[in-house]
Amino acid sequence: MKRLAVFASGSGSNFEAIAEGCKSGVIAAEVALCVCDKAGAYVIQRAEKFGIPTLVFNPKDFGTKREFEKMIANRMDAENIDLVCLAGYMRIIGDELLERYGGKIINIHPALLPAFPGAHAIKDAFEYGVKVYGVTIHEVDATLDGGKIISQVAVPYEGDDIDELEAMIHRAEHKLYVETINKIIG
Ligand code: GRF
């Protein structure tokens, strides 16, 4: 059984979709660790609900990104992590994690990359006035949302309600993340 680590900074609805997929057997893997860089983030409660161990840290307690990434990578080594799934982790992955887990880290982004990279993709695409939105899952490298694309799904939307749009995109994310993890772990 493959062992996943899921990194998140906020609500964790993608975390929950992955954890639920594993619990119900739709994904033949186990979420072995939830890594969170924000105390009090809702994802921590979701992880506790599933009985999944959490590694919660404050980056400010460390001198450099390399130092906190060393701590994360050491814990992932101890947990025998096979695949790292970023799910709303609001930091760029640094050299330490890329050196030790490069090629095993994937990210989900709520737009059709290479369009609308960055932290406000849904709002940026909405304000641009696109008619086809979407979701991308890609390999993580040193660039911002720039690694090799693994999977994408389009979300056509011509309405003017950004909340409705966000809900549609999140539903598409949850489905695509589960399908893509399954393909990767084979
Ligand atoms: C998702 O839209 C994801 O694509 C982006 O951050 C958001 C996280 O949402 N990277 P959630 O915490 O999984 O609900």
Short mmCIF file of C-alpha atoms and ligand atoms in Angstrom, two decimals:
data_model
loop_
_atom_site.label_atom_id
_atom_site.label_comp_id
_atom_site.label_asym_id
_atom_site.label_seq_id
_atom_site.Cartn_x
_atom_site.Cartn_y
_atom_site.Cartn_z
CA MET A 1 0.00 0.00 0.00
CA LYS A 2 1.50 3.34 -1.09
CA ARG A 3 1.85 6.01 1.54
CA LEU A 4 0.88 9.61 0.80
CA ALA A 5 1.74 12.89 2.50
CA VAL A 6 -0.70 15.73 1.82
CA PHE A 7 0.48 19.32 2.37
CA ALA A 8 -2.14 22.02 3.00
CA SER A 9 -2.32 25.51 4.51
CA GLY A 10 -6.05 26.15 4.70
CA SER A 11 -9.46 24.56 4.48
CA GLY A 12 -8.31 21.22 3.15
CA SER A 13 -11.26 20.19 1.01
CA ASN A 14 -8.81 18.52 -1.39
CA PHE A 15 -7.13 16.84 1.57
CA GLU A 16 -10.55 15.50 2.58
CA ALA A 17 -11.30 14.21 -0.93
CA ILE A 18 -7.99 12.32 -0.97
CA ALA A 19 -8.42 11.00 2.59
CA GLU A 20 -11.97 9.87 1.80
CA GLY A 21 -10.79 8.21 -1.44
CA CYS A 22 -8.19 6.25 0.52
CA LYS A 23 -10.58 5.35 3.33
CA SER A 24 -13.25 4.08 0.97
CA GLY A 25 -10.75 2.11 -1.11
CA VAL A 26 -11.21 4.18 -4.29
CA ILE A 27 -7.50 5.04 -3.98
CA ALA A 28 -5.25 2.10 -3.14
CA ALA A 29 -3.13 4.15 -0.78
CA GLU A 30 -3.07 5.53 2.72
CA VAL A 31 -2.73 9.16 3.78
CA ALA A 32 0.09 8.66 6.26
CA LEU A 33 0.74 12.33 7.07
CA CYS A 34 -0.87 15.76 6.82
CA VAL A 35 1.70 18.57 6.72
CA CYS A 36 0.41 22.04 7.59
CA ASP A 37 2.27 25.33 7.96
CA LYS A 38 -0.58 27.19 9.72
CA ALA A 39 -1.72 26.49 13.26
CA GLY A 40 -5.50 26.56 13.41
CA ALA A 41 -6.07 25.74 9.73
CA TYR A 42 -9.28 23.77 9.22
CA VAL A 43 -7.39 20.97 7.46
CA ILE A 44 -5.98 19.95 10.86
CA GLN A 45 -9.49 19.20 12.16
CA ARG A 46 -10.26 17.24 9.02
CA ALA A 47 -7.08 15.16 9.50
CA GLU A 48 -8.00 14.46 13.11
CA LYS A 49 -11.44 13.30 12.02
CA PHE A 50 -9.78 10.69 9.81
CA GLY A 51 -7.21 9.78 12.48
CA ILE A 52 -4.39 10.93 10.20
CA PRO A 53 -1.21 12.17 11.93
CA THR A 54 -0.48 15.87 11.42
CA LEU A 55 2.82 17.70 11.26
CA VAL A 56 1.94 21.31 12.06
CA PHE A 57 4.77 23.83 12.12
CA ASN A 58 5.38 27.56 12.08
CA PRO A 59 7.96 28.53 9.45
CA LYS A 60 8.92 31.49 11.65
CA ASP A 61 10.34 29.07 14.22
CA PHE A 62 13.03 28.14 11.70
CA GLY A 63 15.90 30.24 10.39
CA THR A 64 15.52 29.21 6.76
CA LYS A 65 13.24 27.28 4.41
CA ARG A 66 15.94 24.61 4.16
CA GLU A 67 15.72 24.06 7.92
CA PHE A 68 11.97 23.50 8.07
CA GLU A 69 12.03 21.44 4.89
CA LYS A 70 14.74 19.25 6.48
CA MET A 71 12.42 18.65 9.42
CA ILE A 72 9.54 17.76 7.06
CA ALA A 73 11.70 15.49 4.87
CA ASN A 74 13.10 13.68 7.92
CA ARG A 75 9.56 12.98 9.12
CA MET A 76 8.52 11.82 5.65
CA ASP A 77 11.55 9.50 5.50
CA ALA A 78 10.48 8.04 8.85
CA GLU A 79 6.94 7.56 7.52
CA ASN A 80 8.14 5.94 4.26
CA ILE A 81 6.24 8.41 2.09
CA ASP A 82 5.93 7.40 -1.59
CA LEU A 83 4.09 10.44 -2.97
CA VAL A 84 3.65 14.04 -1.81
CA CYS A 85 0.39 15.75 -2.81
CA LEU A 86 0.28 19.52 -2.42
CA ALA A 87 -3.30 20.64 -1.82
CA GLY A 88 -3.47 24.35 -1.15
CA TYR A 89 0.00 24.51 0.40
CA MET A 90 0.74 28.19 -0.02
CA ARG A 91 4.53 27.98 -0.28
CA ILE A 92 7.00 27.35 -3.03
CA ILE A 93 8.78 24.05 -2.47
CA GLY A 94 12.48 24.67 -1.84
CA ASP A 95 15.74 22.92 -2.64
CA GLU A 96 15.80 20.56 0.34
CA LEU A 97 12.46 18.93 -0.52
CA LEU A 98 13.23 18.97 -4.25
CA GLU A 99 16.59 17.28 -3.65
CA ARG A 100 15.07 14.59 -1.44
CA TYR A 101 11.57 14.15 -2.88
CA GLY A 102 11.93 15.58 -6.41
CA GLY A 103 9.89 13.61 -8.96
CA LYS A 104 7.50 12.47 -6.20
CA ILE A 105 5.75 15.80 -5.56
CA ILE A 106 2.56 16.86 -7.34
CA ASN A 107 0.39 19.96 -7.02
CA ILE A 108 -3.17 20.89 -7.89
CA HIS A 109 -3.89 24.30 -9.39
CA PRO A 110 -7.38 25.76 -10.01
CA ALA A 111 -6.77 26.94 -13.59
CA LEU A 112 -5.72 25.59 -16.96
CA LEU A 113 -1.96 26.15 -16.72
CA PRO A 114 0.07 27.78 -18.12
CA ALA A 115 -2.76 30.34 -17.91
CA PHE A 116 -3.29 32.00 -14.53
CA PRO A 117 -0.47 30.70 -12.31
CA GLY A 118 -0.18 32.08 -8.76
CA ALA A 119 -2.30 32.33 -5.64
CA HIS A 120 -5.47 33.94 -7.06
CA ALA A 121 -6.05 31.88 -10.18
CA ILE A 122 -9.85 31.64 -10.01
CA LYS A 123 -10.31 35.38 -9.39
CA ASP A 124 -7.73 36.25 -12.06
CA ALA A 125 -9.44 34.07 -14.66
CA PHE A 126 -12.89 35.38 -13.67
CA GLU A 127 -11.78 38.98 -13.97
CA TYR A 128 -10.15 38.24 -17.30
CA GLY A 129 -13.51 36.97 -18.49
CA VAL A 130 -12.59 33.49 -19.66
CA LYS A 131 -15.41 31.13 -20.63
CA VAL A 132 -13.58 27.87 -19.99
CA TYR A 133 -11.96 27.49 -16.59
CA GLY A 134 -10.31 24.35 -15.31
CA VAL A 135 -7.96 22.44 -13.07
CA THR A 136 -4.38 21.25 -13.57
CA ILE A 137 -2.32 18.68 -11.71
CA HIS A 138 1.38 18.98 -12.37
CA GLU A 139 4.77 17.80 -11.19
CA VAL A 140 6.47 20.21 -8.83
CA ASP A 141 9.80 21.74 -9.68
CA ALA A 142 11.50 24.98 -8.67
CA THR A 143 9.15 27.14 -10.77
CA LEU A 144 5.82 28.58 -9.60
CA ASP A 145 3.08 26.29 -10.99
CA GLY A 146 5.44 25.47 -13.86
CA GLY A 147 6.27 21.74 -13.68
CA LYS A 148 5.27 19.14 -16.26
CA ILE A 149 1.49 18.79 -16.61
CA ILE A 150 0.08 15.41 -15.56
CA SER A 151 -3.67 15.95 -15.99
CA GLN A 152 -6.22 18.67 -16.68
CA VAL A 153 -9.97 19.07 -16.82
CA ALA A 154 -11.95 21.93 -18.31
CA VAL A 155 -14.79 23.65 -16.42
CA PRO A 156 -16.93 25.69 -18.82
CA TYR A 157 -18.74 28.55 -17.09
CA GLU A 158 -20.32 31.65 -18.55
CA GLY A 159 -22.16 32.93 -15.47
CA ASP A 160 -21.29 35.89 -13.29
CA ASP A 161 -21.31 34.33 -9.81
CA ILE A 162 -17.77 33.74 -8.61
CA ASP A 163 -18.95 31.69 -5.62
CA GLU A 164 -20.83 29.32 -7.89
CA LEU A 165 -17.76 29.13 -10.15
CA GLU A 166 -15.46 28.37 -7.20
CA ALA A 167 -17.75 25.57 -6.03
CA MET A 168 -17.73 24.06 -9.55
CA ILE A 169 -13.94 24.25 -9.75
CA HIS A 170 -13.50 22.68 -6.31
CA ARG A 171 -15.78 19.78 -7.26
CA ALA A 172 -13.71 19.26 -10.41
CA GLU A 173 -10.52 19.40 -8.32
CA HIS A 174 -11.64 16.73 -5.90
CA LYS A 175 -12.56 14.33 -8.70
CA LEU A 176 -9.41 14.97 -10.74
CA TYR A 177 -7.07 14.64 -7.75
CA VAL A 178 -8.48 11.24 -6.81
CA GLU A 179 -8.32 9.99 -10.44
CA THR A 180 -4.80 11.31 -10.95
CA ILE A 181 -3.36 9.84 -7.75
CA ASN A 182 -4.83 6.51 -8.78
CA LYS A 183 -3.14 6.72 -12.18
CA ILE A 184 0.20 7.65 -10.63
CA ILE A 185 0.27 4.92 -8.02
CA GLY A 186 -1.05 2.45 -10.63
C1 GRF B 1 -7.44 24.70 -4.26
O1 GRF B 1 -8.20 25.49 -5.14
C2 GRF B 1 -6.13 24.34 -4.89
O2 GRF B 1 -6.19 24.15 -6.26
C3 GRF B 1 -5.28 25.54 -4.57
O3 GRF B 1 -5.65 25.89 -3.26
C4 GRF B 1 -7.01 25.51 -3.04
C5 GRF B 1 -7.06 24.69 -1.77
O4 GRF B 1 -8.39 24.42 -1.37
N1 GRF B 1 -3.88 25.24 -4.75
P1 GRF B 1 -8.66 23.36 -0.21
O5 GRF B 1 -7.85 23.81 1.01
O6 GRF B 1 -8.23 22.01 -0.68
O7 GRF B 1 -10.12 23.43 0.07
#
